[in-house]
Amino acid sequence: MNITIEKTAYGQLLAKSQPKPILNEEDNDLALAEVDFLMSKEELTVEEETLLSLWGLLIEEYESKYYPDPEVTPRDVLLHFIEVRELKQADLVGVIGSKGVVSEVVNGKRAISKAQAKALGEFFNVNPSVFI
């Protein structure tokens, strides 16, 4: 599907918001304000959606360089899902193994196997790779 952008309208948006590479925290704050403004609108035009995507790319590039994600382990992901879904270890018995196996995985004494990652992916309805 090819999206047609009205050049004049998009040019006016670009002139108004002036997206550019983000070099410091002040630039990042201004970019985030532009995103907030666009996100607060009830409905976006194709041109506004395109501008929003551009701002998103610029922000992502800056923040990935200056705010790298902390190392997240498969166990961290599992603990997050358990917390968010308000589960107990007992809820995973039968999904990844016995009560003892679940306890060892949750407590970091045993790594999550590929078979367990696949089962967890199906259980939580996510890509199993997040548990590997």
Backbone as JSON Lines, residues from 0, in Angstrom:
{"i":0,"aa":"M","n":[0.85,-1.18,0.0],"ca":[0.0,0.0,0.0],"c":[0.89,1.24,0.0]}
{"i":1,"aa":"N","n":[0.65,2.13,-0.91],"ca":[1.44,3.34,-1.05],"c":[0.66,4.52,-0.46]}
{"i":2,"aa":"I","n":[1.27,5.23,0.47],"ca":[0.61,6.36,1.11],"c":[1.06,7.63,0.4]}
{"i":3,"aa":"T","n":[0.11,8.46,0.06],"ca":[0.41,9.72,-0.62],"c":[0.43,10.85,0.4]}
{"i":4,"aa":"I","n":[1.54,11.56,0.4],"ca":[1.7,12.7,1.3],"c":[1.51,13.97,0.49]}
{"i":5,"aa":"E","n":[0.7,14.86,1.02],"ca":[0.48,16.15,0.37],"c":[1.7,17.02,0.72]}
{"i":6,"aa":"K","n":[2.52,17.31,-0.3],"ca":[3.81,17.95,-0.09],"c":[3.72,19.31,0.6]}
{"i":7,"aa":"T","n":[2.76,20.12,0.23],"ca":[2.65,21.45,0.83],"c":[2.33,21.35,2.32]}
{"i":8,"aa":"A","n":[1.37,20.51,2.66],"ca":[0.98,20.34,4.07],"c":[2.15,19.78,4.88]}
{"i":9,"aa":"Y","n":[2.85,18.79,4.31],"ca":[3.98,18.19,5.02],"c":[5.11,19.21,5.16]}
{"i":10,"aa":"G","n":[5.35,19.98,4.12],"ca":[6.37,21.02,4.18],"c":[6.08,22.05,5.26]}
{"i":11,"aa":"Q","n":[4.81,22.42,5.41],"ca":[4.43,23.36,6.47],"c":[4.66,22.76,7.85]}
{"i":12,"aa":"L","n":[4.34,21.48,8.01],"ca":[4.59,20.81,9.29],"c":[6.08,20.77,9.6]}
{"i":13,"aa":"L","n":[6.88,20.44,8.59],"ca":[8.33,20.39,8.79],"c":[8.89,21.76,9.16]}
{"i":14,"aa":"A","n":[8.4,22.8,8.48],"ca":[8.86,24.15,8.77],"c":[8.5,24.57,10.19]}
{"i":15,"aa":"K","n":[7.34,24.15,10.64],"ca":[6.88,24.53,11.98],"c":[7.66,23.78,13.07]}
{"i":16,"aa":"S","n":[7.8,22.47,12.93],"ca":[8.42,21.69,14.01],"c":[9.93,21.53,13.85]}
{"i":17,"aa":"Q","n":[10.43,21.69,12.66],"ca":[11.86,21.65,12.35],"c":[12.59,20.45,12.97]}
{"i":18,"aa":"P","n":[12.23,19.23,12.57],"ca":[12.93,18.07,13.1],"c":[14.39,18.05,12.64]}
{"i":19,"aa":"K","n":[15.27,17.69,13.54],"ca":[16.69,17.62,13.24],"c":[17.33,16.61,14.18]}
{"i":20,"aa":"P","n":[18.56,16.19,13.91],"ca":[19.21,15.25,14.82],"c":[19.22,15.81,16.25]}
{"i":21,"aa":"I","n":[19.0,14.92,17.2],"ca":[18.96,15.31,18.62],"c":[20.37,15.14,19.17]}
{"i":22,"aa":"L","n":[20.93,16.25,19.67],"ca":[22.32,16.24,20.11],"c":[22.48,16.37,21.62]}
{"i":23,"aa":"N","n":[21.42,16.82,22.31],"ca":[21.54,17.0,23.75],"c":[20.17,16.85,24.41]}
{"i":24,"aa":"E","n":[20.15,16.97,25.72],"ca":[18.92,16.77,26.48],"c":[17.86,17.81,26.14]}
{"i":25,"aa":"E","n":[18.28,19.04,25.88],"ca":[17.33,20.09,25.51],"c":[16.63,19.75,24.18]}
{"i":26,"aa":"D","n":[17.43,19.3,23.2],"ca":[16.84,18.87,21.92],"c":[15.86,17.72,22.14]}
{"i":27,"aa":"N","n":[16.23,16.79,23.01],"ca":[15.38,15.63,23.27],"c":[14.06,16.07,23.91]}
{"i":28,"aa":"D","n":[14.14,17.0,24.86],"ca":[12.92,17.51,25.5],"c":[11.99,18.18,24.48]}
{"i":29,"aa":"L","n":[12.58,18.95,23.57],"ca":[11.78,19.6,22.53],"c":[11.14,18.56,21.61]}
{"i":30,"aa":"A","n":[11.89,17.53,21.26],"ca":[11.36,16.47,20.41],"c":[10.22,15.74,21.11]}
{"i":31,"aa":"L","n":[10.39,15.45,22.39],"ca":[9.34,14.78,23.15],"c":[8.08,15.64,23.24]}
{"i":32,"aa":"A","n":[8.27,16.95,23.34],"ca":[7.12,17.87,23.38],"c":[6.37,17.82,22.05]}
{"i":33,"aa":"E","n":[7.1,17.75,20.95],"ca":[6.47,17.64,19.63],"c":[5.66,16.34,19.53]}
{"i":34,"aa":"V","n":[6.24,15.26,20.02],"ca":[5.54,13.97,20.0],"c":[4.29,14.03,20.87]}
{"i":35,"aa":"D","n":[4.42,14.61,22.07],"ca":[3.26,14.75,22.96],"c":[2.14,15.54,22.29]}
{"i":36,"aa":"F","n":[2.51,16.61,21.61],"ca":[1.52,17.43,20.92],"c":[0.78,16.61,19.87]}
{"i":37,"aa":"L","n":[1.55,15.9,19.06],"ca":[0.92,15.09,18.01],"c":[0.07,13.97,18.59]}
{"i":38,"aa":"M","n":[0.55,13.35,19.65],"ca":[-0.18,12.23,20.26],"c":[-1.46,12.7,20.95]}
{"i":39,"aa":"S","n":[-1.52,13.96,21.32],"ca":[-2.71,14.47,22.01],"c":[-3.86,14.76,21.05]}
{"i":40,"aa":"K","n":[-3.57,14.76,19.76],"ca":[-4.61,15.04,18.77],"c":[-5.56,13.86,18.66]}
{"i":41,"aa":"E","n":[-6.81,14.17,18.43],"ca":[-7.84,13.13,18.28],"c":[-7.54,12.23,17.08]}
{"i":42,"aa":"E","n":[-7.17,12.85,15.97],"ca":[-6.9,12.12,14.74],"c":[-5.75,12.8,14.01]}
{"i":43,"aa":"L","n":[-4.86,12.0,13.43],"ca":[-3.71,12.55,12.72],"c":[-3.9,12.41,11.22]}
{"i":44,"aa":"T","n":[-3.41,13.41,10.51],"ca":[-3.38,13.32,9.05],"c":[-2.21,12.41,8.67]}
{"i":45,"aa":"V","n":[-2.15,12.02,7.41],"ca":[-1.03,11.2,6.93],"c":[0.28,11.95,7.14]}
{"i":46,"aa":"E","n":[0.25,13.25,6.9],"ca":[1.45,14.06,7.06],"c":[1.89,14.11,8.52]}
{"i":47,"aa":"E","n":[0.93,14.23,9.44],"ca":[1.25,14.24,10.87],"c":[1.77,12.88,11.33]}
{"i":48,"aa":"E","n":[1.2,11.81,10.81],"ca":[1.68,10.47,11.15],"c":[3.12,10.28,10.68]}
{"i":49,"aa":"T","n":[3.42,10.81,9.5],"ca":[4.78,10.72,8.97],"c":[5.75,11.51,9.83]}
{"i":50,"aa":"L","n":[5.34,12.7,10.24],"ca":[6.18,13.52,11.11],"c":[6.37,12.84,12.46]}
{"i":51,"aa":"L","n":[5.33,12.25,12.99],"ca":[5.42,11.53,14.27],"c":[6.42,10.38,14.15]}
{"i":52,"aa":"S","n":[6.39,9.66,13.05],"ca":[7.36,8.57,12.83],"c":[8.78,9.11,12.78]}
{"i":53,"aa":"L","n":[8.96,10.24,12.11],"ca":[10.28,10.85,12.02],"c":[10.79,11.25,13.4]}
{"i":54,"aa":"W","n":[9.94,11.91,14.19],"ca":[10.34,12.28,15.55],"c":[10.69,11.03,16.36]}
{"i":55,"aa":"G","n":[9.9,9.98,16.19],"ca":[10.15,8.73,16.92],"c":[11.52,8.16,16.6]}
{"i":56,"aa":"L","n":[11.89,8.18,15.32],"ca":[13.2,7.68,14.91],"c":[14.33,8.52,15.51]}
{"i":57,"aa":"L","n":[14.16,9.83,15.48],"ca":[15.19,10.72,16.02],"c":[15.36,10.52,17.53]}
{"i":58,"aa":"I","n":[14.24,10.41,18.23],"ca":[14.29,10.2,19.68],"c":[14.91,8.84,20.01]}
{"i":59,"aa":"E","n":[14.49,7.82,19.27],"ca":[15.02,6.48,19.52],"c":[16.54,6.44,19.31]}
{"i":60,"aa":"E","n":[17.0,7.1,18.26],"ca":[18.44,7.12,17.98],"c":[19.2,7.78,19.13]}
{"i":61,"aa":"Y","n":[18.71,8.93,19.6],"ca":[19.37,9.65,20.69],"c":[19.33,8.83,21.98]}
{"i":62,"aa":"E","n":[18.15,8.35,22.34],"ca":[17.99,7.67,23.62],"c":[18.71,6.32,23.66]}
{"i":63,"aa":"S","n":[18.81,5.64,22.52],"ca":[19.53,4.37,22.52],"c":[21.03,4.6,22.72]}
{"i":64,"aa":"K","n":[21.5,5.77,22.31],"ca":[22.91,6.1,22.47],"c":[23.22,6.57,23.9]}
{"i":65,"aa":"Y","n":[22.35,7.38,24.48],"ca":[22.63,7.97,25.78],"c":[21.9,7.31,26.95]}
{"i":66,"aa":"Y","n":[20.91,6.5,26.65],"ca":[20.17,5.79,27.69],"c":[20.03,4.32,27.29]}
{"i":67,"aa":"P","n":[21.15,3.6,27.23],"ca":[21.04,2.21,26.8],"c":[20.21,1.4,27.8]}
{"i":68,"aa":"D","n":[19.49,0.42,27.25],"ca":[18.69,-0.45,28.11],"c":[19.61,-1.26,29.0]}
{"i":69,"aa":"P","n":[19.23,-1.4,30.26],"ca":[20.02,-2.28,31.12],"c":[19.89,-3.72,30.62]}
{"i":70,"aa":"E","n":[20.86,-4.52,30.92],"ca":[20.83,-5.91,30.5],"c":[19.64,-6.61,31.16]}
{"i":71,"aa":"V","n":[18.74,-7.09,30.35],"ca":[17.55,-7.78,30.85],"c":[17.73,-9.27,30.59]}
{"i":72,"aa":"T","n":[17.59,-10.06,31.62],"ca":[17.76,-11.5,31.49],"c":[16.41,-12.17,31.21]}
{"i":73,"aa":"P","n":[16.44,-13.38,30.67],"ca":[15.18,-14.12,30.49],"c":[14.41,-14.27,31.8]}
{"i":74,"aa":"R","n":[15.14,-14.46,32.9],"ca":[14.49,-14.56,34.21],"c":[13.78,-13.25,34.55]}
{"i":75,"aa":"D","n":[14.42,-12.1,34.25],"ca":[13.78,-10.79,34.5],"c":[12.47,-10.68,33.74]}
{"i":76,"aa":"V","n":[12.47,-11.15,32.5],"ca":[11.26,-11.1,31.68],"c":[10.18,-11.97,32.31]}
{"i":77,"aa":"L","n":[10.56,-13.17,32.73],"ca":[9.6,-14.07,33.36],"c":[9.03,-13.46,34.64]}
{"i":78,"aa":"L","n":[9.9,-12.9,35.48],"ca":[9.44,-12.27,36.72],"c":[8.49,-11.11,36.43]}
{"i":79,"aa":"H","n":[8.77,-10.37,35.39],"ca":[7.9,-9.26,35.0],"c":[6.51,-9.77,34.62]}
{"i":80,"aa":"F","n":[6.47,-10.81,33.79],"ca":[5.17,-11.37,33.4],"c":[4.42,-11.93,34.6]}
{"i":81,"aa":"I","n":[5.13,-12.58,35.5],"ca":[4.49,-13.12,36.7],"c":[3.87,-11.99,37.52]}
{"i":82,"aa":"E","n":[4.63,-10.91,37.68],"ca":[4.13,-9.77,38.46],"c":[2.94,-9.09,37.79]}
{"i":83,"aa":"V","n":[3.07,-8.8,36.52],"ca":[2.02,-8.08,35.79],"c":[0.73,-8.89,35.75]}
{"i":84,"aa":"R","n":[0.85,-10.18,35.58],"ca":[-0.34,-11.03,35.5],"c":[-0.8,-11.52,36.88]}
{"i":85,"aa":"E","n":[-0.08,-11.08,37.92],"ca":[-0.41,-11.45,39.3],"c":[-0.5,-12.96,39.46]}
{"i":86,"aa":"L","n":[0.53,-13.63,38.97],"ca":[0.58,-15.09,39.04],"c":[1.41,-15.53,40.24]}
{"i":87,"aa":"K","n":[1.28,-16.78,40.56],"ca":[2.09,-17.42,41.58],"c":[2.91,-18.5,40.88]}
{"i":88,"aa":"Q","n":[3.97,-18.95,41.54],"ca":[4.79,-20.0,40.95],"c":[3.94,-21.21,40.58]}
{"i":89,"aa":"A","n":[2.96,-21.51,41.41],"ca":[2.1,-22.67,41.17],"c":[1.38,-22.58,39.82]}
{"i":90,"aa":"D","n":[1.15,-21.37,39.34],"ca":[0.48,-21.2,38.05],"c":[1.33,-21.69,36.88]}
{"i":91,"aa":"L","n":[2.65,-21.81,37.11],"ca":[3.55,-22.25,36.04],"c":[3.86,-23.74,36.1]}
{"i":92,"aa":"V","n":[3.41,-24.4,37.18],"ca":[3.59,-25.85,37.27],"c":[2.8,-26.49,36.13]}
{"i":93,"aa":"G","n":[3.46,-27.36,35.41],"ca":[2.81,-27.97,34.25],"c":[3.12,-27.22,32.97]}
{"i":94,"aa":"V","n":[3.44,-25.94,33.1],"ca":[3.81,-25.16,31.91],"c":[5.29,-25.39,31.61]}
{"i":95,"aa":"I","n":[6.14,-25.26,32.65],"ca":[7.58,-25.44,32.45],"c":[8.16,-26.58,33.27]}
{"i":96,"aa":"G","n":[7.34,-27.24,34.04],"ca":[7.85,-28.38,34.81],"c":[7.18,-28.5,36.16]}
{"i":97,"aa":"S","n":[7.83,-29.27,37.01],"ca":[7.3,-29.53,38.35],"c":[7.44,-28.3,39.24]}
{"i":98,"aa":"K","n":[6.89,-28.4,40.44],"ca":[6.98,-27.31,41.41],"c":[8.45,-26.97,41.69]}
{"i":99,"aa":"G","n":[9.28,-28.0,41.81],"ca":[10.7,-27.78,42.07],"c":[11.41,-27.08,40.92]}
{"i":100,"aa":"V","n":[11.1,-27.48,39.7],"ca":[11.71,-26.87,38.51],"c":[11.28,-25.41,38.41]}
{"i":101,"aa":"V","n":[10.0,-25.15,38.61],"ca":[9.5,-23.77,38.55],"c":[10.22,-22.92,39.59]}
{"i":102,"aa":"S","n":[10.36,-23.44,40.8],"ca":[11.03,-22.7,41.87],"c":[12.48,-22.39,41.49]}
{"i":103,"aa":"E","n":[13.18,-23.38,40.94],"ca":[14.58,-23.16,40.54],"c":[14.69,-22.11,39.44]}
{"i":104,"aa":"V","n":[13.8,-22.14,38.47],"ca":[13.83,-21.16,37.37],"c":[13.53,-19.77,37.91]}
{"i":105,"aa":"V","n":[12.48,-19.65,38.71],"ca":[12.08,-18.34,39.24],"c":[13.16,-17.76,40.15]}
{"i":106,"aa":"N","n":[13.85,-18.61,40.89],"ca":[14.88,-18.14,41.82],"c":[16.27,-18.05,41.19]}
{"i":107,"aa":"G","n":[16.36,-18.28,39.9],"ca":[17.62,-18.11,39.19],"c":[18.61,-19.23,39.39]}
{"i":108,"aa":"K","n":[18.18,-20.36,39.91],"ca":[19.08,-21.49,40.13],"c":[19.15,-22.39,38.9]}
{"i":109,"aa":"R","n":[18.23,-22.19,37.98],"ca":[18.19,-22.99,36.75],"c":[17.84,-22.05,35.6]}
{"i":110,"aa":"A","n":[18.56,-22.21,34.49],"ca":[18.28,-21.4,33.3],"c":[17.02,-21.92,32.61]}
{"i":111,"aa":"I","n":[16.38,-21.05,31.87],"ca":[15.2,-21.43,31.1],"c":[15.67,-22.16,29.84]}
{"i":112,"aa":"S","n":[15.2,-23.39,29.65],"ca":[15.58,-24.17,28.47],"c":[14.79,-23.69,27.25]}
{"i":113,"aa":"K","n":[15.21,-24.15,26.08],"ca":[14.49,-23.77,24.86],"c":[13.06,-24.29,24.88]}
{"i":114,"aa":"A","n":[12.88,-25.51,25.37],"ca":[11.53,-26.09,25.45],"c":[10.67,-25.28,26.42]}
{"i":115,"aa":"Q","n":[11.26,-24.88,27.54],"ca":[10.52,-24.06,28.51],"c":[10.2,-22.69,27.92]}
{"i":116,"aa":"A","n":[11.16,-22.11,27.18],"ca":[10.93,-20.81,26.55],"c":[9.76,-20.89,25.58]}
{"i":117,"aa":"K","n":[9.7,-21.98,24.83],"ca":[8.59,-22.17,23.89],"c":[7.27,-22.27,24.64]}
{"i":118,"aa":"A","n":[7.27,-23.05,25.72],"ca":[6.04,-23.21,26.52],"c":[5.63,-21.88,27.16]}
{"i":119,"aa":"L","n":[6.6,-21.12,27.66],"ca":[6.29,-19.82,28.26],"c":[5.77,-18.85,27.21]}
{"i":120,"aa":"G","n":[6.35,-18.89,26.01],"ca":[5.87,-18.05,24.93],"c":[4.42,-18.32,24.61]}
{"i":121,"aa":"E","n":[4.06,-19.59,24.56],"ca":[2.67,-19.96,24.31],"c":[1.77,-19.55,25.48]}
{"i":122,"aa":"F","n":[2.25,-19.77,26.69],"ca":[1.46,-19.46,27.89],"c":[1.17,-17.96,27.99]}
{"i":123,"aa":"F","n":[2.22,-17.14,27.75],"ca":[2.07,-15.69,27.87],"c":[1.68,-15.03,26.55]}
{"i":124,"aa":"N","n":[1.6,-15.82,25.49],"ca":[1.24,-15.32,24.17],"c":[2.23,-14.27,23.66]}
{"i":125,"aa":"V","n":[3.52,-14.6,23.79],"ca":[4.6,-13.73,23.31],"c":[5.6,-14.59,22.54]}
{"i":126,"aa":"N","n":[6.52,-13.93,21.87],"ca":[7.57,-14.64,21.15],"c":[8.47,-15.35,22.17]}
{"i":127,"aa":"P","n":[8.71,-16.65,22.01],"ca":[9.53,-17.39,22.96],"c":[10.95,-16.84,23.1]}
{"i":128,"aa":"S","n":[11.44,-16.12,22.1],"ca":[12.81,-15.61,22.15],"c":[13.05,-14.66,23.32]}
{"i":129,"aa":"V","n":[12.0,-14.08,23.88],"ca":[12.2,-13.18,25.03],"c":[12.63,-13.94,26.27]}
{"i":130,"aa":"F","n":[12.48,-15.26,26.25],"ca":[12.87,-16.09,27.39],"c":[14.19,-16.82,27.16]}
{"i":131,"aa":"I","n":[14.88,-16.49,26.07],"ca":[16.15,-17.17,25.75],"c":[17.31,-16.22,25.96]}
